[in-house]
Tab-separated table of C-alpha atoms and ligand atoms in Angstrom:
chain	number	residue	atom	x	y	z
A	1	MET	CA	-144.005	21.189	3.438
A	2	PRO	CA	-145.420	22.704	6.640
A	3	SER	CA	-142.371	23.791	8.809
A	4	THR	CA	-143.999	22.321	12.004
A	5	THR	CA	-144.607	18.577	12.571
A	6	VAL	CA	-146.143	17.063	15.693
A	7	PHE	CA	-144.854	13.463	16.423
A	8	SER	CA	-147.501	12.093	18.884
A	9	ASN	CA	-148.066	8.848	20.657
A	10	ALA	CA	-144.326	8.258	20.846
A	11	THR	CA	-142.207	6.915	23.718
A	12	ALA	CA	-139.660	9.482	24.065
A	13	ALA	CA	-135.902	8.592	25.325
A	14	THR	CA	-134.811	12.104	25.335
A	15	MET	CA	-131.284	11.106	27.082
A	16	THR	CA	-131.174	14.485	28.604
A	17	PRO	CA	-128.250	14.989	31.061
A	18	GLU	CA	-130.360	15.517	34.094
A	19	THR	CA	-131.324	11.924	34.128
A	20	ALA	CA	-128.869	9.116	34.874
A	21	ASP	CA	-131.480	6.859	32.904
A	22	TYR	CA	-133.044	7.284	29.429
A	23	GLY	CA	-135.319	10.285	30.081
A	24	LEU	CA	-138.261	8.292	29.215
A	25	VAL	CA	-141.402	10.271	28.357
A	26	ARG	CA	-144.361	7.814	27.651
A	27	ASN	CA	-147.365	8.916	25.521
A	28	ALA	CA	-145.082	11.653	24.519
A	29	ALA	CA	-145.334	14.446	21.680
A	30	ILE	CA	-142.184	15.917	20.035
A	31	VAL	CA	-142.697	19.187	18.024
A	32	VAL	CA	-140.195	19.654	15.355
A	33	SER	CA	-140.237	22.906	13.743
A	34	ASP	CA	-137.770	24.471	11.116
A	35	GLY	CA	-135.386	21.394	11.760
A	36	ARG	CA	-135.168	21.852	15.432
A	37	ILE	CA	-137.017	20.244	18.363
A	38	ALA	CA	-139.495	22.930	19.442
A	39	TRP	CA	-141.234	21.192	22.392
A	40	VAL	CA	-141.170	17.546	23.934
A	41	GLY	CA	-143.292	16.253	26.833
A	42	ALA	CA	-146.426	14.572	27.857
A	43	GLN	CA	-149.084	14.343	24.967
A	44	GLU	CA	-151.768	15.915	26.968
A	45	ALA	CA	-149.460	18.894	28.013
A	46	LEU	CA	-148.915	19.823	24.236
A	47	PRO	CA	-149.090	23.474	24.159
A	48	GLU	CA	-152.113	25.125	22.513
A	49	PRO	CA	-150.305	26.584	19.442
A	50	TYR	CA	-149.121	23.341	18.539
A	51	ARG	CA	-152.570	21.201	18.767
A	52	ASP	CA	-153.566	22.188	14.989
A	53	ALA	CA	-150.384	21.536	13.511
A	54	PRO	CA	-149.668	18.524	11.059
A	55	THR	CA	-149.423	15.503	13.118
A	56	GLN	CA	-147.710	12.024	12.839
A	57	ASP	CA	-149.145	9.171	14.985
A	58	LEU	CA	-146.039	6.910	15.946
A	59	ASP	CA	-148.245	4.281	17.366
A	60	GLY	CA	-146.299	4.050	20.654
A	61	ARG	CA	-142.719	3.671	18.906
A	62	LEU	CA	-139.746	4.390	20.714
A	63	VAL	CA	-137.986	7.659	19.514
A	64	THR	CA	-134.400	8.474	20.378
A	65	PRO	CA	-131.994	11.119	19.335
A	66	ALA	CA	-130.437	9.663	16.060
A	67	LEU	CA	-127.091	7.818	16.941
A	68	ILE	CA	-123.653	9.130	16.629
A	69	ASP	CA	-120.883	7.029	15.746
A	70	CYS	CA	-117.953	9.193	17.302
A	71	HIS	CA	-114.909	6.910	16.197
A	72	THR	CA	-114.683	5.270	12.730
A	73	HIS	CA	-112.004	4.943	9.985
A	74	ILE	CA	-114.564	4.331	7.176
A	75	VAL	CA	-112.487	6.050	4.495
A	76	HIS	CA	-109.899	3.311	3.638
A	77	GLY	CA	-108.933	1.326	0.432
A	78	GLY	CA	-108.847	-2.554	0.241
A	79	ASN	CA	-109.800	-5.221	3.046
A	80	ARG	CA	-108.044	-7.259	5.290
A	81	ALA	CA	-110.091	-10.652	4.709
A	82	MET	CA	-106.808	-12.501	3.827
A	83	GLU	CA	-105.254	-11.452	6.894
A	84	PHE	CA	-108.208	-12.588	8.816
A	85	GLU	CA	-108.040	-16.095	7.501
A	86	MET	CA	-104.262	-16.192	7.986
A	87	ARG	CA	-104.587	-15.593	11.792
A	88	LEU	CA	-107.209	-18.160	11.901
A	89	GLN	CA	-105.008	-20.445	10.517
A	90	GLY	CA	-102.421	-19.638	13.385
A	91	ALA	CA	-100.193	-17.319	11.262
A	92	SER	CA	-98.457	-14.932	13.617
A	93	TYR	CA	-98.220	-10.952	13.390
A	94	GLU	CA	-94.855	-11.325	11.639
A	95	GLU	CA	-96.020	-13.839	9.169
A	96	VAL	CA	-99.119	-11.712	8.243
A	97	ALA	CA	-96.789	-8.751	7.872
A	98	ARG	CA	-94.317	-10.599	5.446
A	99	ALA	CA	-97.402	-11.570	3.498
A	100	GLY	CA	-97.928	-8.079	2.982
A	101	GLY	CA	-100.834	-7.982	5.510
A	102	GLY	CA	-101.197	-5.506	8.446
A	103	ILE	CA	-101.789	-1.732	8.274
A	104	VAL	CA	-99.293	-1.153	5.840
A	105	SER	CA	-101.530	-3.166	3.311
A	106	THR	CA	-104.357	-0.647	4.134
A	107	VAL	CA	-101.906	2.133	3.623
A	108	SER	CA	-100.937	1.002	0.094
A	109	ALA	CA	-104.472	0.400	-0.843
A	110	THR	CA	-105.570	3.741	0.161
A	111	ARG	CA	-102.741	5.541	-1.267
A	112	GLU	CA	-103.529	3.715	-4.758
A	113	ALA	CA	-107.244	4.141	-4.745
A	114	SER	CA	-108.546	7.432	-6.437
A	115	PHE	CA	-110.639	9.855	-4.741
A	116	ASP	CA	-113.726	8.295	-6.555
A	117	GLU	CA	-112.944	4.932	-5.398
A	118	LEU	CA	-112.288	5.692	-1.772
A	119	LEU	CA	-115.753	7.764	-1.750
A	120	ALA	CA	-117.699	5.109	-3.412
A	121	LYS	CA	-116.732	2.477	-0.784
A	122	ALA	CA	-117.015	4.957	2.138
A	123	LEU	CA	-120.741	6.127	0.844
A	124	THR	CA	-121.758	2.422	1.193
A	125	ARG	CA	-120.473	2.260	4.811
A	126	ALA	CA	-122.082	5.391	5.653
A	127	ASP	CA	-125.234	3.991	4.089
A	128	ALA	CA	-125.068	1.055	6.550
A	129	LEU	CA	-124.859	3.452	9.464
A	130	ILE	CA	-127.640	5.821	8.205
A	131	ALA	CA	-129.820	2.586	7.896
A	132	GLN	CA	-129.320	2.165	11.568
A	133	GLY	CA	-130.555	5.443	12.657
A	134	VAL	CA	-126.855	7.328	12.651
A	135	SER	CA	-127.077	11.052	11.850
A	136	THR	CA	-123.578	11.971	12.891
A	137	VAL	CA	-120.363	9.975	11.944
A	138	GLU	CA	-116.734	10.993	12.853
A	139	ILE	CA	-114.325	9.836	10.283
A	140	LYS	CA	-110.327	9.514	10.730
A	141	SER	CA	-107.464	9.739	8.268
A	142	GLY	CA	-104.623	7.763	8.996
A	143	TYR	CA	-104.177	5.316	5.996
A	144	GLY	CA	-102.238	7.732	4.075
A	145	LEU	CA	-99.240	8.594	6.236
A	146	ASN	CA	-98.095	11.024	3.554
A	147	GLN	CA	-99.575	14.571	3.220
A	148	GLU	CA	-101.087	13.688	-0.087
A	149	THR	CA	-103.235	10.582	0.907
A	150	GLU	CA	-104.084	12.019	4.391
A	151	LEU	CA	-105.477	15.049	2.612
A	152	LYS	CA	-107.172	12.861	0.185
A	153	MET	CA	-108.938	10.865	2.962
A	154	LEU	CA	-110.087	13.799	4.476
A	155	ARG	CA	-111.578	15.330	1.504
A	156	VAL	CA	-113.342	12.093	0.867
A	157	ALA	CA	-114.842	12.324	4.392
A	158	ARG	CA	-116.067	15.770	3.873
A	159	ALA	CA	-117.476	14.774	0.337
A	160	ILE	CA	-119.722	12.254	2.379
A	161	ALA	CA	-121.909	14.701	3.755
A	162	GLN	CA	-122.436	16.268	0.360
A	163	HIS	CA	-123.761	13.009	-0.879
A	164	ARG	CA	-125.892	11.841	1.771
A	165	PRO	CA	-127.864	13.326	4.756
A	166	ILE	CA	-125.293	12.611	7.341
A	167	ARG	CA	-123.137	14.994	9.280
A	168	VAL	CA	-119.388	14.246	9.102
A	169	MET	CA	-116.899	15.232	11.764
A	170	THR	CA	-113.438	14.812	10.809
A	171	SER	CA	-110.233	13.749	12.817
A	172	PHE	CA	-106.741	13.929	11.463
A	173	LEU	CA	-104.767	10.768	12.472
A	174	GLY	CA	-101.427	11.532	10.943
A	175	ALA	CA	-99.947	9.849	13.917
A	176	HIS	CA	-101.479	6.541	13.345
A	177	ALA	CA	-98.565	4.283	12.274
A	178	VAL	CA	-94.995	4.861	11.446
A	179	PRO	CA	-94.662	4.509	7.736
A	180	LYS	CA	-92.113	1.759	6.720
A	181	GLY	CA	-88.659	2.193	6.677
A	182	MET	CA	-88.904	5.393	8.509
A	183	ASP	CA	-88.048	6.788	12.001
A	184	ALA	CA	-91.153	7.635	14.203
A	185	ASP	CA	-89.680	11.219	15.314
A	186	ALA	CA	-88.661	12.001	11.774
A	187	TYR	CA	-91.997	11.065	10.408
A	188	ILE	CA	-93.923	13.137	13.214
A	189	ASP	CA	-91.709	16.158	12.703
A	190	THR	CA	-91.297	15.939	8.722
A	191	ILE	CA	-94.533	14.608	7.482
A	192	CYS	CA	-97.194	14.399	10.145
A	193	ILE	CA	-97.049	17.882	11.226
A	194	PRO	CA	-96.838	19.718	7.945
A	195	ALA	CA	-99.826	17.571	6.745
A	196	LEU	CA	-101.699	18.740	9.697
A	197	ASN	CA	-100.913	22.213	8.805
A	198	ALA	CA	-101.999	21.637	5.231
A	199	ALA	CA	-105.284	19.957	5.870
A	200	HIS	CA	-105.978	22.518	8.493
A	201	ALA	CA	-105.187	25.202	5.961
A	202	GLU	CA	-107.852	23.504	3.552
A	203	GLY	CA	-110.491	23.330	6.444
A	204	LEU	CA	-110.343	19.528	6.498
A	205	VAL	CA	-109.867	19.008	10.240
A	206	ASP	CA	-112.373	19.222	12.933
A	207	ALA	CA	-110.153	17.511	15.650
A	208	VAL	CA	-106.786	15.733	15.985
A	209	ASP	CA	-106.118	12.377	17.108
A	210	GLY	CA	-103.285	10.177	17.623
A	211	PHE	CA	-102.295	6.412	18.165
A	212	CYS	CA	-100.454	6.338	21.536
A	213	GLU	CA	-99.143	2.841	21.667
A	214	GLY	CA	-96.020	0.842	21.912
A	215	ILE	CA	-96.396	-0.216	18.286
A	216	ALA	CA	-97.238	3.544	17.141
A	217	PHE	CA	-96.151	6.573	19.225
A	218	ASP	CA	-95.119	7.422	22.429
A	219	THR	CA	-96.437	10.268	24.685
A	220	THR	CA	-93.790	12.680	23.831
A	221	GLN	CA	-94.392	12.204	20.116
A	222	ILE	CA	-98.092	12.719	20.446
A	223	SER	CA	-97.403	15.754	22.770
A	224	ARG	CA	-95.766	17.392	19.608
A	225	VAL	CA	-98.610	16.652	17.534
A	226	PHE	CA	-101.011	17.879	20.266
A	227	ASP	CA	-98.900	20.990	20.792
A	228	GLN	CA	-99.320	21.791	17.402
A	229	ALA	CA	-102.992	21.015	17.005
A	230	ARG	CA	-103.424	23.428	20.045
A	231	ALA	CA	-101.678	26.284	18.264
A	232	LEU	CA	-104.040	25.761	15.481
A	233	GLY	CA	-106.775	26.026	18.072
A	234	LEU	CA	-108.254	22.249	17.045
A	235	PRO	CA	-109.471	19.952	19.791
A	236	LEU	CA	-107.801	16.706	20.512
A	237	LYS	CA	-108.870	13.011	20.781
A	238	LEU	CA	-106.532	9.986	21.402
A	239	HIS	CA	-106.278	6.222	20.878
A	240	ALA	CA	-105.073	5.478	24.324
A	241	GLU	CA	-104.158	2.427	26.417
A	242	GLN	CA	-105.569	-0.004	23.755
A	243	LEU	CA	-103.017	-2.751	24.185
A	244	SER	CA	-100.802	-1.581	27.154
A	245	ASN	CA	-100.737	1.194	29.437
A	246	ILE	CA	-98.159	3.989	28.552
A	247	GLY	CA	-99.574	7.131	29.761
A	248	GLY	CA	-101.848	8.109	26.920
A	249	THR	CA	-104.943	8.483	29.150
A	250	ALA	CA	-102.978	10.649	31.379
A	251	LEU	CA	-101.871	12.748	28.529
A	252	ALA	CA	-105.257	13.260	26.870
A	253	ALA	CA	-106.650	14.392	30.270
A	254	ARG	CA	-103.618	16.692	30.888
A	255	TYR	CA	-104.411	18.404	27.343
A	256	GLY	CA	-108.193	18.527	27.990
A	257	ALA	CA	-108.661	16.137	25.174
A	258	MET	CA	-112.590	15.756	24.225
A	259	SER	CA	-111.902	11.944	24.327
A	260	ALA	CA	-109.915	8.937	25.069
A	261	ASP	CA	-110.587	6.171	23.152
A	262	HIS	CA	-110.308	2.341	23.806
A	263	VAL	CA	-108.888	2.665	26.990
A	264	GLU	CA	-108.665	-1.037	27.922
A	265	TYR	CA	-105.609	-0.768	29.980
A	266	ALA	CA	-106.650	2.664	31.783
A	267	THR	CA	-106.164	2.694	35.652
A	268	GLU	CA	-108.372	3.883	38.484
A	269	ASP	CA	-105.894	7.083	38.369
A	270	ASP	CA	-106.408	7.339	34.686
A	271	ALA	CA	-110.327	7.400	35.525
A	272	ARG	CA	-109.976	10.212	38.138
A	273	ALA	CA	-107.938	12.147	35.470
A	274	LEU	CA	-110.490	11.752	32.644
A	275	ALA	CA	-113.263	13.052	35.230
A	276	ALA	CA	-111.313	16.077	36.037
A	277	SER	CA	-110.683	17.258	32.665
A	278	GLY	CA	-114.260	16.114	31.613
A	279	THR	CA	-112.790	13.802	28.713
A	280	VAL	CA	-115.072	11.230	27.545
A	281	ALA	CA	-113.876	7.719	27.566
A	282	VAL	CA	-114.949	5.982	24.131
A	283	ILE	CA	-115.744	2.384	24.517
A	284	LEU	CA	-114.753	0.331	21.496
A	285	PRO	CA	-115.835	-3.397	21.866
A	286	GLY	CA	-115.548	-4.065	18.046
A	287	ALA	CA	-111.647	-3.885	18.411
A	288	PHE	CA	-111.524	-5.754	21.940
A	289	TYR	CA	-113.607	-8.751	20.210
A	290	THR	CA	-111.646	-8.780	17.120
A	291	ILE	CA	-108.180	-8.991	18.669
A	292	HIS	CA	-109.294	-11.436	21.232
A	293	GLU	CA	-108.494	-8.800	23.709
A	294	THR	CA	-109.146	-10.165	27.294
A	295	GLN	CA	-108.541	-6.897	29.305
A	296	ALA	CA	-112.027	-4.871	29.539
A	297	PRO	CA	-111.879	-1.141	30.058
A	298	PRO	CA	-112.406	-0.267	33.640
A	299	ILE	CA	-116.255	0.564	33.405
A	300	GLN	CA	-116.915	0.388	37.025
A	301	ALA	CA	-114.236	2.900	37.777
A	302	PHE	CA	-115.429	5.286	35.052
A	303	ARG	CA	-118.825	5.001	36.572
A	304	ASP	CA	-117.516	5.643	40.153
A	305	HIS	CA	-115.595	8.857	38.982
A	306	GLY	CA	-118.324	10.007	36.626
A	307	VAL	CA	-116.417	9.574	33.339
A	308	PRO	CA	-118.923	10.265	30.612
A	309	MET	CA	-118.616	7.184	28.363
A	310	ALA	CA	-119.431	7.125	24.546
A	311	VAL	CA	-119.616	3.808	22.511
A	312	ALA	CA	-118.516	3.628	18.830
A	313	THR	CA	-117.754	0.884	15.869
A	314	ASP	CA	-114.183	1.921	15.506
A	315	TRP	CA	-115.094	0.599	11.850
A	316	ASN	CA	-111.737	-0.091	10.620
A	317	PRO	CA	-110.353	-2.825	8.288
A	318	GLY	CA	-108.022	-4.235	10.738
A	319	THR	CA	-109.052	-4.573	14.236
A	320	SER	CA	-112.817	-3.654	13.991
A	321	PRO	CA	-114.579	-4.472	10.590
A	322	LEU	CA	-117.772	-3.601	12.487
A	323	GLY	CA	-120.219	-1.857	10.434
A	324	SER	CA	-123.104	-1.789	13.134
A	325	ILE	CA	-123.486	0.782	15.765
A	326	LEU	CA	-126.459	-1.164	17.412
A	327	LEU	CA	-124.167	-4.326	17.639
A	328	ALA	CA	-121.173	-2.133	19.272
A	329	MET	CA	-123.998	-1.280	22.031
A	330	ASN	CA	-124.838	-4.788	22.321
A	331	MET	CA	-121.106	-5.730	22.726
A	332	ALA	CA	-120.584	-2.942	25.202
A	333	CYS	CA	-123.361	-4.452	27.219
A	334	THR	CA	-122.343	-8.042	26.985
A	335	LEU	CA	-118.713	-7.833	26.982
A	336	PHE	CA	-118.112	-5.034	29.541
A	337	ARG	CA	-121.539	-5.003	31.390
A	338	MET	CA	-122.386	-1.389	30.261
A	339	THR	CA	-126.099	-1.083	30.892
A	340	PRO	CA	-128.343	-0.406	27.934
A	341	ALA	CA	-129.073	3.050	29.062
A	342	GLU	CA	-125.209	3.773	29.305
A	343	ALA	CA	-124.773	2.179	25.827
A	344	LEU	CA	-127.551	4.308	24.337
A	345	ALA	CA	-125.984	7.373	26.128
A	346	GLY	CA	-122.723	6.364	24.613
A	347	THR	CA	-124.457	6.700	21.227
A	348	THR	CA	-126.157	9.805	21.606
A	349	ARG	CA	-125.415	12.291	24.434
A	350	ASN	CA	-121.949	11.421	25.119
A	351	ALA	CA	-120.892	10.775	21.689
A	352	ALA	CA	-121.921	14.295	21.054
A	353	ARG	CA	-119.676	15.465	23.487
A	354	ALA	CA	-116.710	13.211	22.267
A	355	LEU	CA	-116.957	15.228	19.204
A	356	GLY	CA	-117.563	18.619	20.822
A	357	LEU	CA	-121.278	19.022	19.508
A	358	THR	CA	-123.654	20.604	21.581
A	359	ASP	CA	-126.575	20.821	19.336
A	360	THR	CA	-127.146	17.013	18.939
A	361	GLY	CA	-127.351	13.708	20.914
A	362	THR	CA	-130.546	14.642	23.197
A	363	ILE	CA	-134.162	15.364	22.589
A	364	ALA	CA	-134.488	18.790	24.080
A	365	PRO	CA	-135.875	22.257	22.864
A	366	GLY	CA	-133.297	23.951	20.579
A	367	MET	CA	-131.606	20.916	19.660
A	368	ARG	CA	-131.248	19.754	15.950
A	369	ALA	CA	-134.111	17.489	15.145
A	370	ASP	CA	-131.820	14.407	14.675
A	371	LEU	CA	-134.363	11.669	15.708
A	372	ALA	CA	-134.254	7.934	15.329
A	373	ILE	CA	-137.967	6.168	15.292
A	374	TRP	CA	-137.675	2.275	16.047
A	375	ASN	CA	-139.917	-0.472	15.999
A	376	VAL	CA	-139.598	-1.181	19.483
A	377	ALA	CA	-141.433	-0.244	22.788
A	378	GLU	CA	-138.712	-0.022	25.392
A	379	PRO	CA	-134.904	1.222	25.011
A	380	ALA	CA	-133.159	-1.798	26.251
A	381	GLU	CA	-134.218	-3.685	22.917
A	382	LEU	CA	-131.987	-1.394	21.069
A	383	SER	CA	-128.755	-3.001	22.965
A	384	TYR	CA	-130.573	-6.464	23.512
A	385	GLY	CA	-130.790	-7.580	19.740
A	386	ILE	CA	-127.911	-9.156	18.055
A	387	GLY	CA	-127.833	-8.236	14.344
A	388	ILE	CA	-131.287	-6.935	14.333
A	389	ASN	CA	-132.149	-3.468	12.962
A	390	PRO	CA	-135.543	-2.157	14.315
A	391	LEU	CA	-135.145	1.280	12.739
A	392	HIS	CA	-138.519	2.723	11.501
A	393	ASN	CA	-137.701	5.910	10.274
A	394	ARG	CA	-134.881	8.490	10.489
A	395	ILE	CA	-135.007	12.190	10.806
A	396	PHE	CA	-132.112	14.529	9.940
A	397	GLY	CA	-132.174	17.796	10.794
A	398	GLY	CA	-136.110	17.778	10.589
A	399	VAL	CA	-136.283	16.010	7.276
A	400	GLN	CA	-137.501	12.434	6.909
B	1	DI6	N1	-106.435	1.240	16.529
B	1	DI6	C1	-106.399	0.224	16.152
B	1	DI6	O1	-106.953	-0.976	16.704
B	1	DI6	C2	-106.263	0.215	14.832
B	1	DI6	N2	-105.801	1.484	14.778
B	1	DI6	C3	-106.023	1.986	15.893
B	1	DI6	O2	-105.583	3.145	16.120
B	1	DI6	C4	-105.729	-0.579	13.797
B	1	DI6	C5	-105.957	-0.271	12.258
B	1	DI6	C6	-105.561	-1.302	11.630
B	1	DI6	O3	-105.199	-2.430	11.998
B	1	DI6	O4	-105.987	-0.973	10.325
B	2	FE	FE1	-109.787	3.661	15.976
């Protein structure tokens, strides 16, 4: 295998930060050398040394950075279809909980599942994302709520990258829910923080996340987790303002978190704070759709203040059983009026930023050769289709 390949006759959406749009180069050539992008530009400007290199003619196809799903919970046991059915028949939250549904049912199923069972299920979910051109996936813990299971989830997440050509970034989400019969403060201090320390000691944690919400943890409790994360030198993310505004977004900004996720109930002041701290707003339309939310995130305020926006699936068994990053992009446009260029930046450049990654998410010299080649001519087609997968080929670290 030659170490240099020229992809010619491409339409390249480089998604480089200098352009507010796609950074489109028509009749483009992209040179991949030893797993990295060596050169990108107009075909006729291809530098002399590459002109004799092995070439693949892409026949005008669109090439984008490979997609990045920067917010998922794809390691979990069981499913919540029964709850879905009950809800549609009019059951209340309490009735669902009494019938054994809700987040606690996923916690039980995840505790009961073996490592191998969890891995097998997670691999099929990872495969679905890979089939849509995803090269990097973030995966959270948070359905264990005890040390043993939180660590098991993170080990499974790490193992995915051993079995599939995909990069996995883990987030410790011990502060996801209060286990049944336990006090929230006691949980944070006696289980969540010790589990974080243990997971970090095992090298299982790339970032620390929390669920800051009336039904989960308040800003004081999240601060304790964040302080410990800081002491360990770990970057932060936060589920904030999904169902109400209790100050999670402001907290995330204050701590310089990499991202604040959901943010339906964020305000203009929150947008200002995110912009000042350089925190990415991660937009999760799958959860908005599933729970019939009516409050849309303040996209225009994010735009006005220059908050980078990412888009992700939030793939989880309860509020977002969404296994399609392309559908997440479509929903971000249709439900929230994001532009297709914003949606694509949200699953490439800004998704990388939400994960603290600087070597992927754009097509530029020196970046990893993580590319998606699509059977479309124009980048807006990626967000326009509903339930259509036009992926032609995916290149992961230079390997097809
Ligand atoms: N936000 C959500 O919507 C979910 N978790 C979170 O942090 C709910 C997870 C579940 O219901 O399983
Ligand atoms: Fe989530």
